[in-house]
mmCIF file of C-alpha atoms (C1' of nucleotides) in Angstrom:
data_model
loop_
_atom_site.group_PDB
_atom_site.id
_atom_site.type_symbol
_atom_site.label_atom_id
_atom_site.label_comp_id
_atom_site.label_asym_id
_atom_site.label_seq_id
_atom_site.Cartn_x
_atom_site.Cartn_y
_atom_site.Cartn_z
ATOM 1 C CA UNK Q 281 0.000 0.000 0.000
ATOM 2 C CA UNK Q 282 1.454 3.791 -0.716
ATOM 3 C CA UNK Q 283 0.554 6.603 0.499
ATOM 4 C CA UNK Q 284 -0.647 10.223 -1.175
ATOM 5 C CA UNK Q 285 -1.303 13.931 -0.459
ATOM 6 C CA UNK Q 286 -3.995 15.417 -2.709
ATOM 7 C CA UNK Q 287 -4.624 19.364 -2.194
ATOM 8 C CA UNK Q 288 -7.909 20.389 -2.985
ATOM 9 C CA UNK Q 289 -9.047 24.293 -2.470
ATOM 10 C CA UNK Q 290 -11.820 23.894 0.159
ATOM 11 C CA UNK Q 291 -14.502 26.570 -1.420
ATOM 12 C CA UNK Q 292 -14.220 23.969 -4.447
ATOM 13 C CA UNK Q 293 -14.230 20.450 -3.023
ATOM 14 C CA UNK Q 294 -13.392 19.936 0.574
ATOM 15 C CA UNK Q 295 -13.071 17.164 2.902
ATOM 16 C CA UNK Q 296 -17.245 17.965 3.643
ATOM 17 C CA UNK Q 297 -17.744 18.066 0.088
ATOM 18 C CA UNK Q 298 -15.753 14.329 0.207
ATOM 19 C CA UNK Q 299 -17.909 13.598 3.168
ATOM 20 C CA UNK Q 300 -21.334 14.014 1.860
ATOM 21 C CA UNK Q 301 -20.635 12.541 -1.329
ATOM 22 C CA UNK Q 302 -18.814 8.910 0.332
ATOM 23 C CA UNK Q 303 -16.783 8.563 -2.964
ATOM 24 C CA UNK Q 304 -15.837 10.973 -5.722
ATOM 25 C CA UNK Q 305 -13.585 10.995 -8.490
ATOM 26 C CA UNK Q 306 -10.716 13.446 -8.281
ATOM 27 C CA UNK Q 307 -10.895 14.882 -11.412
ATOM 28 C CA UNK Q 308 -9.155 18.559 -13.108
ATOM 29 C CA UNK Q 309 -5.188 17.566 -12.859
ATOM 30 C CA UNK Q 310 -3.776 18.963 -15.287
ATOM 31 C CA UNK Q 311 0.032 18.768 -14.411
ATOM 32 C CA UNK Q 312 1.616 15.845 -15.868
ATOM 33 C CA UNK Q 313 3.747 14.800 -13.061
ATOM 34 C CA UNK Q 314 0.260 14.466 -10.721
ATOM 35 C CA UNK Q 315 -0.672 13.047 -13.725
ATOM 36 C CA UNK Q 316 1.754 10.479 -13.147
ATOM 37 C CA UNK Q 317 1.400 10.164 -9.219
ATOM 38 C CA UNK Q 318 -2.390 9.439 -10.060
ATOM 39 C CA UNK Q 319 -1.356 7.078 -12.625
ATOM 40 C CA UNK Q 320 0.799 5.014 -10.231
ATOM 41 C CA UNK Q 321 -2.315 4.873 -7.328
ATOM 42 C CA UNK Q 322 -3.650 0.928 -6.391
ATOM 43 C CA UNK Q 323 -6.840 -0.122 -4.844
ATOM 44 C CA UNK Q 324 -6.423 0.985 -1.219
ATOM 45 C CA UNK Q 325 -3.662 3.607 -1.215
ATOM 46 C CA UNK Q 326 -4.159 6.064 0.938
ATOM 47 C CA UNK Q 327 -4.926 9.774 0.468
ATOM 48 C CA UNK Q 328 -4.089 12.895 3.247
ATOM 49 C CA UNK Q 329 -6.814 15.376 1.984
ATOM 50 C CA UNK Q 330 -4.863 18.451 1.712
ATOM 51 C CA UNK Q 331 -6.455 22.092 1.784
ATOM 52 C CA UNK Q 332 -4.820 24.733 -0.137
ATOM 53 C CA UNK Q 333 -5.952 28.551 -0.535
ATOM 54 C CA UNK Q 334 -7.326 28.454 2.957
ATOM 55 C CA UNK Q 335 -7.037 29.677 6.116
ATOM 56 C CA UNK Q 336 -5.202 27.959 7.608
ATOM 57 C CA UNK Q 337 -4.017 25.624 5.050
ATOM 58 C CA UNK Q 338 -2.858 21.521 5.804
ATOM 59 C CA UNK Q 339 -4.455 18.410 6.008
ATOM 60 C CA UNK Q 340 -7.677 18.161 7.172
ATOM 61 C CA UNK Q 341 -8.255 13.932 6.737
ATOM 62 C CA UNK Q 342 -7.557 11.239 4.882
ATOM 63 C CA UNK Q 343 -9.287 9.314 2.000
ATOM 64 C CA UNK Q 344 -8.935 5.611 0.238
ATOM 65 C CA UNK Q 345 -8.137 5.191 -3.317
ATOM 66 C CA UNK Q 346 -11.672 2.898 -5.021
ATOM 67 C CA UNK Q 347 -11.103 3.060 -8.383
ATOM 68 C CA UNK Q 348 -7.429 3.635 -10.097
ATOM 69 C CA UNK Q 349 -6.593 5.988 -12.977
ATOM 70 C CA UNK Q 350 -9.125 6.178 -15.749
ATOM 71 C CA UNK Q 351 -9.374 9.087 -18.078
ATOM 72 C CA UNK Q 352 -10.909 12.146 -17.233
ATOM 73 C CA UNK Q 353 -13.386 12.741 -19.006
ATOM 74 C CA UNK Q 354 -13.806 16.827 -18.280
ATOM 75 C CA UNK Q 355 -10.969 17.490 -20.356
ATOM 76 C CA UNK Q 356 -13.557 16.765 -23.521
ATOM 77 C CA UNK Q 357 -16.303 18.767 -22.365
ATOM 78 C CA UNK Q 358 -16.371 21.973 -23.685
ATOM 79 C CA UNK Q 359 -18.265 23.521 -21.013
ATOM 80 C CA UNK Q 360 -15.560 22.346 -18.315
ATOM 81 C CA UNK Q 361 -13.869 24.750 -16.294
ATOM 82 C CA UNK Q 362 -10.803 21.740 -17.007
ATOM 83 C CA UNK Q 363 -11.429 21.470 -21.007
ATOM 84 C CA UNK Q 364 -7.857 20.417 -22.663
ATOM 85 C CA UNK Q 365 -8.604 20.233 -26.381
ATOM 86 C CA UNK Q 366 -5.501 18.360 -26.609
ATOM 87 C CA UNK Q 367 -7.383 15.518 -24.913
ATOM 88 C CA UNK Q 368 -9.829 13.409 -26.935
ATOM 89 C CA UNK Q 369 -11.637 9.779 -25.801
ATOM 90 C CA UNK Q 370 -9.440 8.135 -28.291
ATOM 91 C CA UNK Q 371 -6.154 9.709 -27.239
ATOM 92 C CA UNK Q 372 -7.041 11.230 -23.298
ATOM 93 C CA UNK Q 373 -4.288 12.938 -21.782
ATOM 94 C CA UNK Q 374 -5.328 13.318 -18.264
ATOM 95 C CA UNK Q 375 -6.531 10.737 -16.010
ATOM 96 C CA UNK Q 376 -8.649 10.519 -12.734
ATOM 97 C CA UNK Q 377 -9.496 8.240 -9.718
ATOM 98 C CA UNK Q 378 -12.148 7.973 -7.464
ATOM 99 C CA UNK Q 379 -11.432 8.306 -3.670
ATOM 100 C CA UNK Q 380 -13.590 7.068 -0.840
ATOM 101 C CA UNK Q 381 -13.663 9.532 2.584
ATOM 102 C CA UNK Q 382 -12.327 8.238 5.577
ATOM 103 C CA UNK Q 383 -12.127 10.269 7.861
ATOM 104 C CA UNK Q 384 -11.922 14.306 8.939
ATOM 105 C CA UNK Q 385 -9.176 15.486 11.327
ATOM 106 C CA UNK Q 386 -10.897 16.861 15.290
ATOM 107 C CA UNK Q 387 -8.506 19.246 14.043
ATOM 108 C CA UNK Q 388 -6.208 21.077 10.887
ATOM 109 C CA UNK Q 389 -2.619 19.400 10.947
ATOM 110 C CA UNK Q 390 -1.552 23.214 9.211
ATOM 111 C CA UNK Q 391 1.386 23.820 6.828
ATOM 112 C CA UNK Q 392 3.125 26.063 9.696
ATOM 113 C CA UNK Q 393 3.193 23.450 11.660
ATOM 114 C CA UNK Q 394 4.036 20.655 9.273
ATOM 115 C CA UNK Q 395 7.438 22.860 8.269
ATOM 116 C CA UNK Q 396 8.114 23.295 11.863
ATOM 117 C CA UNK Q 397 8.664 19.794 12.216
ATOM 118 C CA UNK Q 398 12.073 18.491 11.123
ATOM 119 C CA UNK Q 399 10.854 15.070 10.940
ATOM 120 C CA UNK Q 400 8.834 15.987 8.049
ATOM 121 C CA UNK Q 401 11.272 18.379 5.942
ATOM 122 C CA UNK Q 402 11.578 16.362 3.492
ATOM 123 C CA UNK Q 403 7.880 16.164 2.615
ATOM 124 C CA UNK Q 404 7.200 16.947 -1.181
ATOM 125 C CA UNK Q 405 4.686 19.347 0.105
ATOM 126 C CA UNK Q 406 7.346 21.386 1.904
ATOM 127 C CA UNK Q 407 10.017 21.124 -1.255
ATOM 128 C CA UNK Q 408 7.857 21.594 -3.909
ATOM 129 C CA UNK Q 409 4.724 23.323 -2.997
ATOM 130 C CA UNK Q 410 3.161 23.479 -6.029
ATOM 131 C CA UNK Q 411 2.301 19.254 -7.088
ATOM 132 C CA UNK Q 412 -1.084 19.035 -6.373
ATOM 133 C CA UNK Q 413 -1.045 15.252 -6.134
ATOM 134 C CA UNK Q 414 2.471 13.924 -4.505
ATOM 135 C CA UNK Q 415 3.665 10.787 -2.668
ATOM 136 C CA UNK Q 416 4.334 10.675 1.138
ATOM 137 C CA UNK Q 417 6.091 7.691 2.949
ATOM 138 C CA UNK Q 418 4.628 5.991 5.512
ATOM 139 C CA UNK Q 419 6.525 7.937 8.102
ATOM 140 C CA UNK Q 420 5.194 10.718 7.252
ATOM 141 C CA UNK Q 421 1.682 9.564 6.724
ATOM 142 C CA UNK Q 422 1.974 8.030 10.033
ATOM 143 C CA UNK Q 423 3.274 11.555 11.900
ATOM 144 C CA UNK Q 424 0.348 13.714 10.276
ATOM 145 C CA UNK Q 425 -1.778 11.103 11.078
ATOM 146 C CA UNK Q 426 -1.080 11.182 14.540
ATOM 147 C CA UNK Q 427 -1.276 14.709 14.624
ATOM 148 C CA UNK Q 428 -4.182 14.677 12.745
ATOM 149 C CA UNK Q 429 -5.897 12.666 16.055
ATOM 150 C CA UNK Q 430 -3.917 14.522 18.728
ATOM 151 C CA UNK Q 431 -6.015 17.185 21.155
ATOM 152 C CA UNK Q 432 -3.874 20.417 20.946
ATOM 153 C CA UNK Q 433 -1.169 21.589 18.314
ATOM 154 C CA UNK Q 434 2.203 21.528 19.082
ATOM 155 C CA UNK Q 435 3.682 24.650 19.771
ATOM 156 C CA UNK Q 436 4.424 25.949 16.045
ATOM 157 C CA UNK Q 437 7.378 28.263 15.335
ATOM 158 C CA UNK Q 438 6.854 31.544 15.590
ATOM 159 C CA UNK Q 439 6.426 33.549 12.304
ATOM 160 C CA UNK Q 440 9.038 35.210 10.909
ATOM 161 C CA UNK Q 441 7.146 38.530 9.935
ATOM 162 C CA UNK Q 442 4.152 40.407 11.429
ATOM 163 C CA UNK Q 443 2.514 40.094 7.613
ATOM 164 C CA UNK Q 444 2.130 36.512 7.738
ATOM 165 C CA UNK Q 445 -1.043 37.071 9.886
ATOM 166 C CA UNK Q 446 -2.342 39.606 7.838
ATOM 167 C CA UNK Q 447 -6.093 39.064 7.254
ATOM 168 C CA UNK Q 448 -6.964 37.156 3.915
ATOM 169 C CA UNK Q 449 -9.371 39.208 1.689
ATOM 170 C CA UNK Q 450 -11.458 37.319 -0.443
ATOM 171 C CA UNK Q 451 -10.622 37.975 -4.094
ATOM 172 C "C1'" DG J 243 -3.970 41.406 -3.987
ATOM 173 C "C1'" DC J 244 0.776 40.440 -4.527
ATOM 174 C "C1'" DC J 245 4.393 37.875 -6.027
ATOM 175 C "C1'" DA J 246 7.786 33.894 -6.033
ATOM 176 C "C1'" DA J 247 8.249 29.524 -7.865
ATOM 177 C "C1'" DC J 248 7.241 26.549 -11.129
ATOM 178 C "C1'" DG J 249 5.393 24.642 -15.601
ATOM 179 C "C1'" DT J 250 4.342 25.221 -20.519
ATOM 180 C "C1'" DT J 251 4.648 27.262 -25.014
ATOM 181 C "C1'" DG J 252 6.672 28.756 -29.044
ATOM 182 C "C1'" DG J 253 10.233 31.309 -31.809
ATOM 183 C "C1'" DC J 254 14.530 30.558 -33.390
ATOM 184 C "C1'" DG T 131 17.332 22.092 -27.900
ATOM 185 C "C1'" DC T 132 17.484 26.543 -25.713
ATOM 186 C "C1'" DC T 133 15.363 29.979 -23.363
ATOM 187 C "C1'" DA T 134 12.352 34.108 -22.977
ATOM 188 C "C1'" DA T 135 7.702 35.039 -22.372
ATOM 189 C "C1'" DC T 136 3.751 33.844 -20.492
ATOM 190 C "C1'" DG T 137 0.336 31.467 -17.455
ATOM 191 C "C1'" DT T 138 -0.834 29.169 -13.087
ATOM 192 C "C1'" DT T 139 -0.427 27.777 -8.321
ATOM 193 C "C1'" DG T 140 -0.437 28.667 -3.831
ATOM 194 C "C1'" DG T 141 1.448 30.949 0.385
ATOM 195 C "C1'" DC T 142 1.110 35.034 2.620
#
DNA sequence: GCCAACGTTGGC
DNA sequence: GCCAACGTTGGC
């Protein structure tokens, strides 16, 4: 069994979204190397539901791959927000599975505190923020997980700079 | 809203 | 094949 991060922006799909619907395909990647990580997902990997553009972002729970890659059909539909002429049903480019929910977190395992832990600096997520779908070992599933399940936050770092607390405005 | 980092495109 | 220009992601 392996083990994922997916990020997901939470006003678009988030873990609720995951949670009312029991199983959803994970559909829109349009980066070839999460492409790829997709691609390589089996019948019971494992998924940390990441969310990004929010406040506060991290992982919020954790999903189960149902269904591996298949293509993804949005990138033929016209009136998709993910349309790729490029991709076709005889020659599709992008591919999508379908994820079960698990579980949701009592509480956000946040980015701040995920690079404040040296045990997980090595994380994809920390080196190369911008993969939307990216492996994890187990250790590191294991950590968050814990986290994930533990009452109180550690202690994060404290910020470098007065405007990382700024208020987010809504664009 | 801004902007750094990263990915893709296209001219040569 | 290189690389500048451009577009997108995502943290802040």
């Amino acid at each position: 069994m392996k083990y994922w991060l997916m990020k997901s922006e939470p006003e678009v799909f988030g873990i609720e979204h995951l949670r009312r619907k029991g199983v959803s395909s994970w559909d829109g990647v349009r980066n070839y190397q999460a492409r790829n990580n997709l691609t390589a997902m089996q019948l019971g990997d494992r998924v940390l539901f990441y969310h990004s553009n929010a406040n506060p972002n991290g992982v919020v729970g954790e999903a189960e791959v149902v269904k591996q890659a298949y293509p993804d059909h949005t990138a033929w539909d016209t009136t998709s927000d993910y349309y790729d002429a490029n991709s076709t049903p005889d020659q599709p480019r992008w591919m999508m599975v379908d994820v079960r929910f698990l579980s949701a977190y009592p509480r956000i395992v946040t980015l701040e505190e995920i690079r404040a832990l040296p045990t997980l600096a090595d994380m994809v997520l920390v080196n190369n923020s911008r993969l939307s779908v990216q492996p994890v070992t187990p250790t590191e599933y294991q950590i968050i997980e814990r986290l994930g399940h533990s009452a109180a936050a550690t202690a994060p770092a404290k910020s470098r700079s007065a405007a990382k607390h700024r208020p987010r405005r809504k664009t």
